Short mmCIF file of C-alpha atoms in Angstrom, two decimals:
data_model
loop_
_atom_site.label_atom_id
_atom_site.label_comp_id
_atom_site.label_asym_id
_atom_site.label_seq_id
_atom_site.Cartn_x
_atom_site.Cartn_y
_atom_site.Cartn_z
CA MET J 1 14.27 -26.94 -24.58
CA SER J 2 15.68 -25.47 -21.35
CA GLN J 3 12.33 -24.11 -20.30
CA ARG J 4 10.73 -27.44 -20.79
CA ARG J 5 13.50 -29.20 -18.80
CA THR J 6 13.20 -26.68 -15.97
CA LEU J 7 9.38 -27.25 -15.90
CA LEU J 8 9.88 -31.02 -15.92
CA GLU J 9 12.33 -30.66 -13.08
CA HIS J 10 9.75 -28.52 -11.14
CA ARG J 11 7.19 -31.26 -11.65
CA GLU J 12 9.54 -34.04 -10.59
CA ARG J 13 10.58 -31.99 -7.57
CA VAL J 14 7.02 -31.50 -6.26
CA ALA J 15 6.49 -35.24 -6.59
CA ALA J 16 9.88 -36.30 -5.20
CA PRO J 17 10.05 -37.82 -1.75
CA GLU J 18 11.93 -34.90 -0.20
CA ALA J 19 9.04 -32.59 -1.38
CA LYS J 20 6.29 -34.82 -0.22
CA ALA J 21 6.43 -33.31 3.27
CA ALA J 22 5.25 -30.00 1.67
CA ALA J 23 2.51 -31.58 -0.31
CA PRO J 24 0.04 -31.87 2.70
CA ALA J 25 0.61 -28.26 3.59
CA VAL J 26 -0.01 -27.17 -0.01
CA ALA J 27 -3.18 -29.28 -0.22
CA GLU J 28 -4.40 -27.94 3.01
CA ALA J 29 -3.68 -24.41 1.83
CA ALA J 30 -5.60 -25.15 -1.36
CA GLY J 31 -8.74 -25.95 0.72
CA SER J 32 -8.43 -22.97 3.16
CA GLY J 33 -6.86 -20.41 0.80
CA CYS J 34 -5.59 -17.33 2.40
CA HIS J 35 -7.07 -18.53 5.78
CA ALA J 36 -4.26 -21.08 6.14
CA GLY J 37 -1.72 -20.23 8.74
CA LYS J 38 0.95 -17.84 7.53
CA ALA J 39 3.71 -19.99 9.07
CA GLU J 40 2.39 -23.07 7.17
CA LEU J 41 2.11 -21.14 3.89
CA ARG J 42 5.57 -19.75 4.20
CA ALA J 43 7.12 -23.07 4.99
CA ALA J 44 5.33 -24.66 2.09
CA ALA J 45 6.60 -21.86 -0.20
CA GLU J 46 10.23 -22.16 0.94
CA ALA J 47 9.96 -26.02 0.43
CA ALA J 48 8.69 -25.35 -3.04
CA GLY J 49 11.52 -23.13 -4.09
CA LYS J 50 10.26 -19.55 -3.23
CA SER J 51 12.87 -18.81 -0.72
CA GLU J 52 14.75 -16.39 -2.81
CA ILE J 53 11.86 -14.18 -3.51
CA LEU J 54 10.39 -14.23 0.05
CA ASP J 55 13.95 -13.32 1.23
CA GLN J 56 13.95 -10.32 -1.02
CA TYR J 57 10.50 -9.25 0.12
CA ALA J 58 11.71 -9.53 3.67
CA LYS J 59 14.47 -7.02 2.78
CA ASP J 60 12.27 -4.72 0.68
CA TYR J 61 9.30 -4.78 3.01
CA PRO J 62 10.41 -5.35 6.56
CA GLN J 63 7.50 -6.33 8.97
CA GLY J 64 8.59 -5.36 12.43
CA PRO J 65 8.01 -4.30 15.17
CA HIS J 66 4.76 -6.56 14.84
CA ASP J 67 3.87 -9.14 12.43
CA GLN J 68 1.68 -7.32 9.90
CA PRO J 69 -0.61 -4.26 9.80
CA GLN J 70 -4.39 -4.94 9.69
CA SER J 71 -5.18 -4.23 6.07
CA MET J 72 -6.94 -5.57 3.00
CA CYS J 73 -5.31 -8.27 0.82
CA PRO J 74 -1.90 -6.91 -0.30
CA ALA J 75 -2.67 -8.09 -3.86
CA PHE J 76 -5.23 -5.45 -4.22
CA GLY J 77 -2.33 -2.95 -4.57
CA SER J 78 -0.62 -4.59 -7.62
CA LEU J 79 -4.04 -5.48 -9.13
CA ARG J 80 -5.09 -1.69 -8.91
CA VAL J 81 -1.75 -0.77 -10.64
CA GLY J 82 -2.42 -3.10 -13.51
CA LEU J 83 -6.03 -2.16 -13.97
CA ARG J 84 -5.35 1.47 -14.21
CA MET J 85 -2.70 0.98 -16.99
CA ARG J 86 -3.89 1.21 -20.63
CA ARG J 87 -3.47 -1.85 -22.83
CA THR J 88 -2.68 -4.09 -19.90
CA ALA J 89 -4.37 -7.44 -19.09
CA THR J 90 -4.55 -8.71 -15.68
CA ILE J 91 -4.76 -12.46 -14.73
CA LEU J 92 -5.01 -13.81 -11.18
CA SER J 93 -4.12 -17.33 -9.85
CA GLY J 94 -5.41 -17.95 -6.37
CA SER J 95 -8.21 -19.31 -4.34
CA ALA J 96 -11.64 -18.46 -5.74
CA CYS J 97 -12.72 -16.58 -2.70
CA CYS J 98 -9.56 -14.45 -2.76
CA VAL J 99 -10.06 -13.67 -6.45
CA TYR J 100 -13.80 -12.75 -5.84
CA GLY J 101 -12.81 -10.46 -3.01
CA LEU J 102 -10.05 -8.76 -4.99
CA THR J 103 -12.24 -8.21 -8.16
CA PHE J 104 -15.09 -6.98 -6.06
CA THR J 105 -12.89 -4.49 -4.30
CA SER J 106 -11.24 -3.39 -7.50
CA HIS J 107 -14.58 -2.60 -9.18
CA PHE J 108 -15.90 -0.87 -6.03
CA TYR J 109 -12.81 1.39 -6.48
CA GLY J 110 -13.67 2.11 -10.12
CA ALA J 111 -11.96 -0.52 -12.27
CA LYS J 112 -13.77 -0.89 -15.59
CA ARG J 113 -11.91 -3.93 -16.95
CA SER J 114 -12.34 -7.64 -16.41
CA VAL J 115 -9.77 -9.74 -14.47
CA GLY J 116 -8.67 -13.02 -15.80
CA TYR J 117 -8.69 -15.99 -13.44
CA VAL J 118 -6.92 -19.30 -13.63
CA PRO J 119 -8.62 -21.83 -11.25
CA PHE J 120 -6.84 -24.74 -9.56
CA ASN J 121 -7.38 -27.64 -7.30
CA SER J 122 -4.99 -29.72 -5.00
CA GLU J 123 -4.09 -32.14 -7.97
CA THR J 124 -3.12 -29.22 -10.35
CA LEU J 125 -1.10 -27.70 -7.57
CA VAL J 126 1.07 -30.60 -6.58
CA THR J 127 1.53 -32.01 -10.08
CA GLY J 128 2.51 -28.68 -11.70
CA LYS J 129 -0.47 -28.75 -14.05
CA LEU J 130 -1.48 -25.22 -12.83
CA PHE J 131 1.56 -23.76 -14.41
CA GLU J 132 0.54 -25.25 -17.78
CA ASP J 133 -2.99 -23.78 -17.21
CA ILE J 134 -1.44 -20.44 -16.46
CA LYS J 135 0.75 -20.60 -19.63
CA GLU J 136 -2.34 -21.47 -21.65
CA ALA J 137 -4.21 -18.61 -20.33
CA VAL J 138 -1.39 -16.08 -20.98
CA GLU J 139 -0.99 -17.28 -24.52
CA ALA J 140 -4.71 -16.89 -25.14
CA THR J 141 -4.72 -13.41 -23.71
CA ALA J 142 -1.55 -12.09 -25.39
CA ASP J 143 -3.23 -10.21 -28.47
CA PRO J 144 -0.96 -7.43 -29.67
CA GLU J 145 -4.03 -5.71 -31.15
CA LYS J 146 -5.41 -5.29 -27.55
CA TYR J 147 -2.49 -5.38 -25.21
CA ASP J 148 1.12 -4.23 -24.66
CA THR J 149 1.38 -6.26 -21.45
CA VAL J 150 -0.12 -9.25 -19.61
CA VAL J 151 0.40 -9.35 -15.83
CA ILE J 152 -0.11 -12.72 -14.12
CA THR J 153 -0.16 -12.71 -10.38
CA ASN J 154 0.24 -15.57 -7.95
CA LEU J 155 -1.70 -15.17 -4.76
CA CYS J 156 -1.00 -17.03 -1.49
CA VAL J 157 -1.68 -20.62 -2.42
CA PRO J 158 -0.05 -20.77 -5.84
CA THR J 159 2.98 -19.03 -4.30
CA ALA J 160 3.03 -21.52 -1.43
CA SER J 161 3.02 -24.41 -3.88
CA GLY J 162 5.93 -22.97 -5.86
CA VAL J 163 4.22 -22.30 -9.16
CA PRO J 164 7.10 -20.94 -11.19
CA LEU J 165 5.91 -17.85 -13.05
CA ARG J 166 9.59 -17.15 -13.88
CA LEU J 167 9.33 -19.95 -16.53
CA LEU J 168 6.76 -18.12 -18.47
CA PRO J 169 8.26 -16.51 -21.72
CA ASP J 170 9.21 -12.76 -21.58
CA GLU J 171 6.96 -12.08 -24.51
CA ILE J 172 4.20 -13.80 -26.66
CA ASN J 173 3.29 -12.35 -30.10
CA GLY J 174 5.13 -9.10 -29.08
CA VAL J 175 3.15 -8.72 -25.80
CA ARG J 176 5.27 -8.47 -22.72
CA ILE J 177 4.59 -11.09 -19.98
CA ILE J 178 5.16 -10.17 -16.39
CA GLY J 179 4.70 -12.68 -13.64
CA ILE J 180 4.73 -11.66 -10.05
CA ASP J 181 4.06 -13.30 -6.64
CA VAL J 182 2.11 -11.26 -4.18
CA PRO J 183 1.39 -13.49 -1.09
CA GLY J 184 -0.12 -12.14 2.01
CA PHE J 185 2.49 -13.87 4.04
CA GLY J 186 5.34 -12.07 2.11
CA VAL J 187 4.05 -8.63 1.26
CA PRO J 188 2.77 -6.85 4.29
CA THR J 189 0.47 -4.24 2.74
CA HIS J 190 -1.33 -3.47 -0.52
CA ALA J 191 0.64 -0.14 -0.81
CA GLU J 192 3.86 -2.16 -0.95
CA ALA J 193 2.23 -4.57 -3.54
CA LYS J 194 1.95 -1.66 -5.88
CA ASP J 195 5.78 -1.45 -5.71
CA VAL J 196 6.07 -5.18 -6.50
CA LEU J 197 4.48 -4.69 -9.80
CA ALA J 198 5.94 -1.22 -10.55
CA GLY J 199 9.36 -2.58 -9.93
CA ALA J 200 8.89 -5.57 -12.10
CA MET J 201 7.79 -3.29 -14.89
CA LEU J 202 10.66 -0.91 -14.50
CA ALA J 203 13.05 -3.75 -14.62
CA TYR J 204 11.56 -5.05 -17.89
CA ALA J 205 11.49 -1.58 -19.37
CA ARG J 206 15.07 -0.87 -18.30
CA LYS J 207 16.27 -3.94 -20.15
CA GLU J 208 14.36 -2.96 -23.19
CA ALA J 209 15.95 0.58 -23.12
CA GLN J 210 19.53 -0.96 -22.64
CA ALA J 211 18.90 -3.20 -25.72
CA GLY J 212 18.22 -0.35 -28.13
CA PRO J 213 16.01 2.68 -28.82
CA VAL J 214 12.42 2.74 -27.32
CA PRO J 215 9.34 4.72 -28.45
CA ARG J 216 8.62 7.96 -26.67
CA ALA J 217 5.38 8.30 -24.77
CA ALA J 218 2.68 10.48 -26.41
CA ASN J 219 2.58 12.86 -23.41
CA ASP J 220 6.41 13.19 -23.11
CA THR J 221 6.70 16.54 -24.85
CA ALA J 222 8.87 18.43 -22.31
CA GLN J 223 12.16 19.80 -23.70
CA MET J 224 13.70 20.38 -20.26
CA PRO J 225 15.37 17.71 -18.11
CA LYS J 226 12.67 15.79 -16.24
CA VAL J 227 12.18 14.82 -12.62
CA THR J 228 10.44 11.47 -12.16
CA LEU J 229 7.77 11.26 -9.51
CA LEU J 230 7.48 8.14 -7.49
CA GLY J 231 4.16 7.38 -5.78
CA GLU J 232 0.49 7.77 -6.38
CA MET J 233 -0.85 11.13 -5.55
CA PHE J 234 -3.74 13.61 -6.20
CA PRO J 235 -3.95 14.23 -9.97
CA ALA J 236 -3.31 17.98 -9.65
CA ASP J 237 -0.08 17.46 -7.60
CA PRO J 238 2.17 16.40 -10.46
CA VAL J 239 0.94 19.64 -12.34
CA ILE J 240 1.65 21.75 -9.33
CA ILE J 241 5.11 20.12 -8.94
CA GLY J 242 5.78 20.87 -12.59
CA ARG J 243 5.15 24.52 -12.10
CA MET J 244 7.48 24.59 -9.13
CA LEU J 245 10.16 22.94 -11.13
CA GLU J 246 10.10 25.46 -14.04
CA PRO J 247 12.08 28.10 -12.28
CA LEU J 248 14.87 25.49 -11.89
CA GLY J 249 14.92 24.77 -15.66
CA LEU J 250 13.32 21.23 -14.91
CA ALA J 251 10.00 19.58 -15.79
CA ALA J 252 7.85 17.02 -14.11
CA GLY J 253 8.27 13.63 -15.78
CA ALA J 254 6.30 10.51 -15.46
CA VAL J 255 4.53 9.44 -12.31
CA VAL J 256 5.16 5.85 -11.27
CA PRO J 257 3.14 3.73 -11.16
CA THR J 258 2.42 4.75 -14.65
CA ARG J 259 -0.81 4.74 -16.77
CA GLU J 260 0.78 3.26 -19.86
CA TRP J 261 3.87 1.23 -20.75
CA ARG J 262 5.79 3.92 -22.58
CA GLU J 263 5.74 6.23 -19.68
CA LEU J 264 8.09 3.80 -17.92
CA TYR J 265 10.82 4.84 -20.52
CA THR J 266 9.99 8.44 -19.60
CA ALA J 267 10.43 7.66 -15.92
CA LEU J 268 13.89 5.95 -16.47
CA ASP J 269 14.85 8.96 -18.48
CA GLY J 270 14.40 11.46 -15.59
CA VAL J 271 17.59 13.09 -14.34
CA VAL J 272 16.33 12.82 -10.73
CA VAL J 273 13.75 10.58 -9.03
CA ALA J 274 11.58 12.19 -6.33
CA ALA J 275 10.50 9.58 -3.98
CA ILE J 276 7.36 11.28 -2.89
CA HIS J 277 6.18 7.94 -1.37
CA PRO J 278 9.43 6.55 0.24
CA PHE J 279 8.37 2.95 0.41
CA TYR J 280 8.83 1.97 -3.32
CA THR J 281 11.89 -0.03 -2.53
CA ALA J 282 11.98 -2.24 -5.62
CA SER J 283 11.30 0.66 -7.97
CA ILE J 284 14.08 2.75 -6.37
CA ARG J 285 16.49 -0.21 -6.91
CA GLU J 286 15.71 -0.16 -10.60
CA PHE J 287 16.16 3.59 -10.80
CA GLU J 288 19.54 3.32 -8.95
CA ALA J 289 20.59 0.55 -11.38
CA ALA J 290 19.83 3.15 -14.17
CA GLY J 291 22.09 5.59 -12.54
CA ARG J 292 19.46 7.94 -11.33
CA PRO J 293 19.78 9.92 -8.02
CA ILE J 294 16.86 9.65 -5.47
CA VAL J 295 15.54 12.56 -3.42
CA GLY J 296 13.14 11.77 -0.44
CA SER J 297 10.37 13.87 0.96
CA ALA J 298 8.17 16.23 -1.11
CA PRO J 299 7.43 19.89 -1.64
CA VAL J 300 4.88 20.03 1.26
CA GLY J 301 4.50 23.09 3.49
CA LEU J 302 7.07 25.86 3.84
CA ASP J 303 10.09 23.91 5.25
CA GLY J 304 9.31 20.79 3.19
CA THR J 305 9.09 22.75 -0.08
CA ASP J 306 12.24 24.74 0.80
CA ALA J 307 14.43 21.79 1.46
CA TRP J 308 13.02 19.76 -1.47
CA LEU J 309 13.78 22.41 -3.96
CA LYS J 310 17.32 22.61 -2.70
CA ALA J 311 17.74 18.81 -2.82
CA ILE J 312 16.31 18.47 -6.30
CA GLY J 313 18.47 21.35 -7.50
CA ASP J 314 21.64 19.84 -5.89
CA ALA J 315 20.82 16.45 -7.51
CA ALA J 316 20.17 18.01 -10.85
CA ASN J 317 23.13 20.24 -10.83
CA VAL J 318 21.05 23.40 -11.09
CA PRO J 319 23.11 26.51 -10.32
CA PRO J 320 22.65 27.52 -6.70
CA ALA J 321 21.60 31.07 -7.47
CA ARG J 322 18.78 29.70 -9.53
CA VAL J 323 17.62 27.26 -6.72
CA ASP J 324 17.70 30.14 -4.20
CA ALA J 325 15.63 32.33 -6.45
CA ALA J 326 13.03 29.62 -6.81
CA ARG J 327 13.03 28.94 -3.09
CA SER J 328 12.44 32.55 -2.36
CA ILE J 329 9.41 32.69 -4.70
CA PHE J 330 7.72 29.72 -3.09
CA ARG J 331 8.52 30.62 0.44
CA GLN J 332 6.46 33.81 0.05
CA ALA J 333 3.66 32.02 -1.74
CA ILE J 334 3.30 29.17 0.75
CA SER J 335 3.68 31.48 3.85
CA ALA J 336 0.79 33.60 2.56
CA ALA J 337 -1.39 30.43 1.85
CA ILE J 338 -0.70 29.03 5.40
CA ALA J 339 -1.38 32.30 7.07
CA SER J 340 -4.71 32.74 5.18
CA LYS J 341 -6.08 29.37 6.50
CA PRO J 342 -4.84 28.50 10.02
CA ILE J 343 -5.77 25.19 11.64
CA ARG J 344 -6.41 25.10 15.35
CA GLY J 345 -6.92 21.88 17.21
CA ARG J 346 -5.16 18.65 18.49
CA ILE J 347 -4.95 15.93 15.92
CA THR J 348 -3.90 12.29 15.72
CA LEU J 349 -3.31 10.90 12.20
CA SER J 350 -2.82 7.46 10.82
CA GLY J 351 -3.31 5.68 7.45
CA TYR J 352 -1.86 3.23 4.85
CA GLU J 353 -1.26 5.29 1.82
CA GLY J 354 2.37 6.37 2.33
CA SER J 355 1.79 10.09 2.61
CA GLU J 356 0.91 10.27 6.30
CA LEU J 357 4.13 12.02 7.34
CA LEU J 358 3.75 14.55 4.58
CA VAL J 359 0.21 15.43 5.70
CA ALA J 360 1.42 15.67 9.27
CA ARG J 361 4.02 18.29 8.26
CA LEU J 362 1.44 20.24 6.41
CA LEU J 363 -0.98 20.23 9.35
CA ILE J 364 1.73 21.25 11.80
CA GLU J 365 2.95 24.13 9.74
CA SER J 366 -0.79 25.24 9.37
CA GLY J 367 -0.86 25.57 13.16
CA ALA J 368 -2.40 22.09 14.13
CA ASP J 369 -1.29 20.34 17.33
CA VAL J 370 -0.44 16.90 15.92
CA ARG J 371 0.54 14.47 18.63
CA TYR J 372 0.79 11.12 16.74
CA VAL J 373 1.50 9.89 13.21
CA GLY J 374 1.01 6.31 12.36
CA THR J 375 1.62 4.69 9.08
CA ALA J 376 1.28 1.11 8.08
CA LEU J 377 4.41 1.42 5.88
CA PRO J 378 8.01 0.70 7.06
CA ARG J 379 10.68 3.28 7.72
CA THR J 380 13.19 3.71 4.94
CA ARG J 381 16.15 6.00 4.35
CA TRP J 382 13.82 8.09 1.95
CA SER J 383 11.38 8.80 4.87
CA ASP J 384 14.10 10.07 7.18
CA PRO J 385 13.76 13.72 6.27
CA ASP J 386 10.08 13.76 7.19
CA ARG J 387 10.52 11.61 10.27
CA GLU J 388 13.46 13.70 11.56
CA TRP J 389 11.45 16.92 11.11
CA LEU J 390 8.41 15.46 12.97
CA GLU J 391 10.46 13.95 15.76
CA SER J 392 12.52 17.14 16.28
CA ARG J 393 9.09 18.68 17.24
CA GLY J 394 8.19 16.04 19.70
CA ILE J 395 5.70 14.17 17.52
CA GLN J 396 5.45 10.42 17.98
CA VAL J 397 5.99 8.68 14.66
CA GLN J 398 5.00 5.03 14.41
CA PHE J 399 5.99 3.04 11.36
CA ARG J 400 4.20 -0.32 10.70
CA ALA J 401 1.53 0.97 13.14
CA SER J 402 -1.13 -1.49 14.15
CA LEU J 403 -4.77 -0.64 14.69
CA GLU J 404 -4.22 -1.06 18.46
CA GLN J 405 -1.49 1.52 18.35
CA ASP J 406 -3.53 4.01 16.36
CA LEU J 407 -6.52 3.52 18.74
CA ALA J 408 -4.30 3.83 21.87
CA ALA J 409 -2.85 7.06 20.55
CA MET J 410 -6.38 8.50 20.04
CA LEU J 411 -7.37 7.56 23.55
CA ASP J 412 -4.11 8.82 25.14
CA PHE J 413 -4.17 12.16 23.40
CA ALA J 414 -7.83 12.86 23.30
CA PRO J 415 -7.65 14.77 20.04
CA ASP J 416 -10.10 17.28 18.73
CA LEU J 417 -9.90 15.38 15.46
CA ALA J 418 -8.79 11.83 14.59
CA ILE J 419 -7.77 11.23 11.04
CA GLY J 420 -7.25 7.54 10.19
CA THR J 421 -8.51 4.32 8.72
CA THR J 422 -12.12 3.13 8.70
CA PRO J 423 -11.92 1.34 12.12
CA VAL J 424 -10.14 4.31 13.81
CA VAL J 425 -12.79 6.65 12.43
CA GLN J 426 -15.53 4.38 13.73
CA ALA J 427 -14.05 4.10 17.12
CA ALA J 428 -13.52 7.88 17.27
CA LYS J 429 -17.12 8.76 16.48
CA GLU J 430 -18.46 6.20 18.99
CA ARG J 431 -16.55 8.47 21.57
CA ALA J 432 -18.07 11.55 20.04
CA ILE J 433 -14.64 12.55 18.62
CA PRO J 434 -14.74 14.11 15.10
CA ALA J 435 -12.90 11.97 12.73
CA LEU J 436 -11.94 11.97 8.97
CA TYR J 437 -11.14 8.98 6.81
CA PHE J 438 -7.57 9.55 5.64
CA THR J 439 -7.90 7.88 2.12
CA ASN J 440 -11.16 9.53 0.85
CA LEU J 441 -11.05 12.92 2.64
CA ILE J 442 -7.35 13.77 3.07
CA SER J 443 -5.48 11.98 0.23
CA ALA J 444 -8.15 13.22 -2.14
CA ARG J 445 -6.76 16.82 -1.94
CA PRO J 446 -3.72 18.46 -3.30
CA LEU J 447 -0.78 18.53 -0.89
CA MET J 448 2.12 19.97 -2.78
CA GLY J 449 3.36 23.54 -2.88
CA PRO J 450 1.17 26.69 -2.55
CA ALA J 451 -1.95 24.90 -3.64
CA GLY J 452 -1.56 22.28 -0.87
CA ALA J 453 -0.85 24.76 1.76
CA GLY J 454 -4.51 25.74 2.29
CA SER J 455 -6.21 22.62 0.88
CA LEU J 456 -6.62 20.84 4.25
CA ALA J 457 -7.81 23.70 6.36
CA ASP J 458 -11.33 23.91 5.22
CA VAL J 459 -12.23 20.13 5.78
CA VAL J 460 -10.16 19.84 9.00
CA ASN J 461 -11.62 22.85 10.57
CA ALA J 462 -15.10 22.08 9.69
CA ALA J 463 -14.72 18.57 11.26
CA ILE J 464 -13.23 20.04 14.42
CA ALA J 465 -16.11 22.61 14.59
CA GLY J 466 -18.62 19.70 14.54
CA ARG J 467 -17.72 18.61 18.06
CA ALA J 468 -20.78 20.15 19.55
CA ARG J 469 -23.04 18.06 17.30
CA PHE J 470 -21.32 14.85 18.34
CA ASP J 471 -21.84 15.82 22.02
CA VAL J 472 -25.56 16.32 21.42
CA MET J 473 -25.90 13.05 19.54
CA LYS J 474 -24.02 11.15 22.16
CA GLY J 475 -26.20 12.52 24.93
CA PHE J 476 -29.36 11.69 23.06
CA PHE J 477 -28.18 8.04 22.22
CA GLU J 478 -26.30 7.45 25.46
CA GLY J 479 -26.56 3.67 26.31
CA VAL J 480 -28.46 2.67 23.23
CA GLY J 481 -27.06 -0.18 21.09
CA SER J 482 -24.44 -1.36 23.61
CA GLY J 483 -24.14 -4.01 26.28
CA ASP J 484 -27.57 -5.44 27.16
CA THR J 485 -29.37 -3.08 24.77
CA ALA J 486 -27.39 -4.19 21.71
CA GLY J 487 -29.48 -5.43 18.76
CA VAL J 488 -33.04 -4.88 17.73
CA TRP J 489 -35.70 -5.09 20.36
CA GLU J 490 -39.53 -4.74 20.23
CA GLY J 491 -39.51 -3.97 24.04
CA THR J 492 -37.15 -3.24 26.89
CA PRO J 493 -34.71 -6.12 27.26
CA GLU J 494 -35.16 -8.08 30.44
CA ILE J 495 -31.99 -8.45 32.53
CA ARG J 496 -31.78 -11.94 34.03
CA THR J 497 -29.49 -11.42 36.96
CA GLY J 498 -30.19 -14.83 38.40
CA PHE J 499 -29.02 -16.64 35.17
CA ARG J 500 -25.88 -14.47 35.13
CA GLU J 501 -25.04 -15.30 38.79
CA HIS J 502 -25.61 -19.03 38.09
CA GLN J 503 -23.23 -18.84 35.16
CA LYS J 504 -20.58 -17.05 37.27
CA ARG J 505 -20.70 -19.72 39.93
CA LYS J 506 -20.26 -22.40 37.27
CA LEU J 507 -17.26 -20.68 35.91
CA ALA J 508 -15.66 -20.13 39.26
CA ALA J 509 -16.16 -23.86 40.06
CA LYS J 510 -14.43 -24.85 36.77
CA ALA J 511 -11.60 -22.59 37.40
CA LYS J 512 -11.05 -23.94 41.10
CA GLN J 513 -11.32 -27.44 39.67
CA ALA J 514 -8.56 -26.77 37.18
CA ALA J 515 -6.40 -25.03 39.82
CA ASN J 516 -6.73 -28.04 42.10
CA LEU J 517 -5.90 -30.44 39.25
CA GLU J 518 -2.72 -28.49 38.45
CA ALA J 519 -1.68 -28.30 41.96
CA THR J 520 -2.09 -32.13 42.27
CA THR J 521 -0.61 -33.26 38.94
CA GLY J 522 1.78 -30.48 38.24
CA CYS J 523 0.31 -30.06 34.64
#
């Protein structure tokens, strides 16, 4: 009864006179989808009762120093997390164009499951009927024979209209129901949207664990105390970390985001949480509520591994002698791996995965001259160990880096190799600078411990060595495809200098006329 009353209050509120001011903005947003102005969408969301969640996002995922990094739709991150989990159904509520783009990108990146979609129009938005449509869709999907969990996600327009997913039941037929809002005007990057869903799932699992015994995950066979690993990483890295923890009497626990629901219980059961990716703010909040200590950074390179093992040992109350013995073992192994594969060259590095600072540390210890590290993610207290290590060596670290900042660093430092996002790589190659795409060519390699120490050298050194080929190609194609020769031509383009001069005179006359008008009228 209380849920029905709250829903009726929601429908009455959106139709009430004080809410009618927001209705035009919502209707306009419904027509333009995510292309509506961020300010208008946020104002509509606040008027529709979403202020609390937007304020929390502002604390968890601060946007400064500029508005928002150039990136794909943030909801791709939470969608990816749900699609990679077994026995988890995913439903989207948003503009059709947004849903199409998200599903296309998800399948491009290997998703093999369908994505549910609840359509809407301006009428269902402002009357509250969209919520009823979402509830019907969730009820039809919640089949316990197929799913443990159903995730329903509001995109920009439903969030702006105040669609109250919190009114959905917590479970239907024994299937958990999790509703989240992931608007582009509230969550800056798709990496942080992973945390939105991971945090919501951890909150749900934590309440289940507090209520009574929960089932153990099938792969939770470790007898030693476990270290939970927070952040997506190369598949071999958790295995490598596990081997490094064995001398401490610890085991690698679950990796969050998890691949199945029961692994969330394993994650919450860890004695320590290793924030490998330091931007999972909502997830860290749940672990802290469960009384778990958090350790930042990662076992990357010589200094990083040494400091990380000590921090983990201290947090897990491992005897200092045992920690020191493990540190000695891995110092020798990592030193040998770094010495066997040195990297020589000047590098700028940027990306949006969250591991940019870790990669920079590894490159520097391998001998690279790293001048700039840019990440689309924000600075947090858990990234401070890596930031401090880099800045103590004079490296510029830019959180919430924009494309313009990444490009400016590449031009200022004239690197032998630029590692970055797709537009950075494109701009570098246009200038005959070797470049590597961070996500596909750097993140797709082990980074942790002795295995990570030499993993980047081959690809980085090979790319730097290809500079001569870039110079040859640039010389051959110099002047082709730019300026007056851009496009496809059957013959040599004819430069019409007379027409250009005529246009310049017209523009100059207009500018002079405008200046005279301003001087005369003062406006």
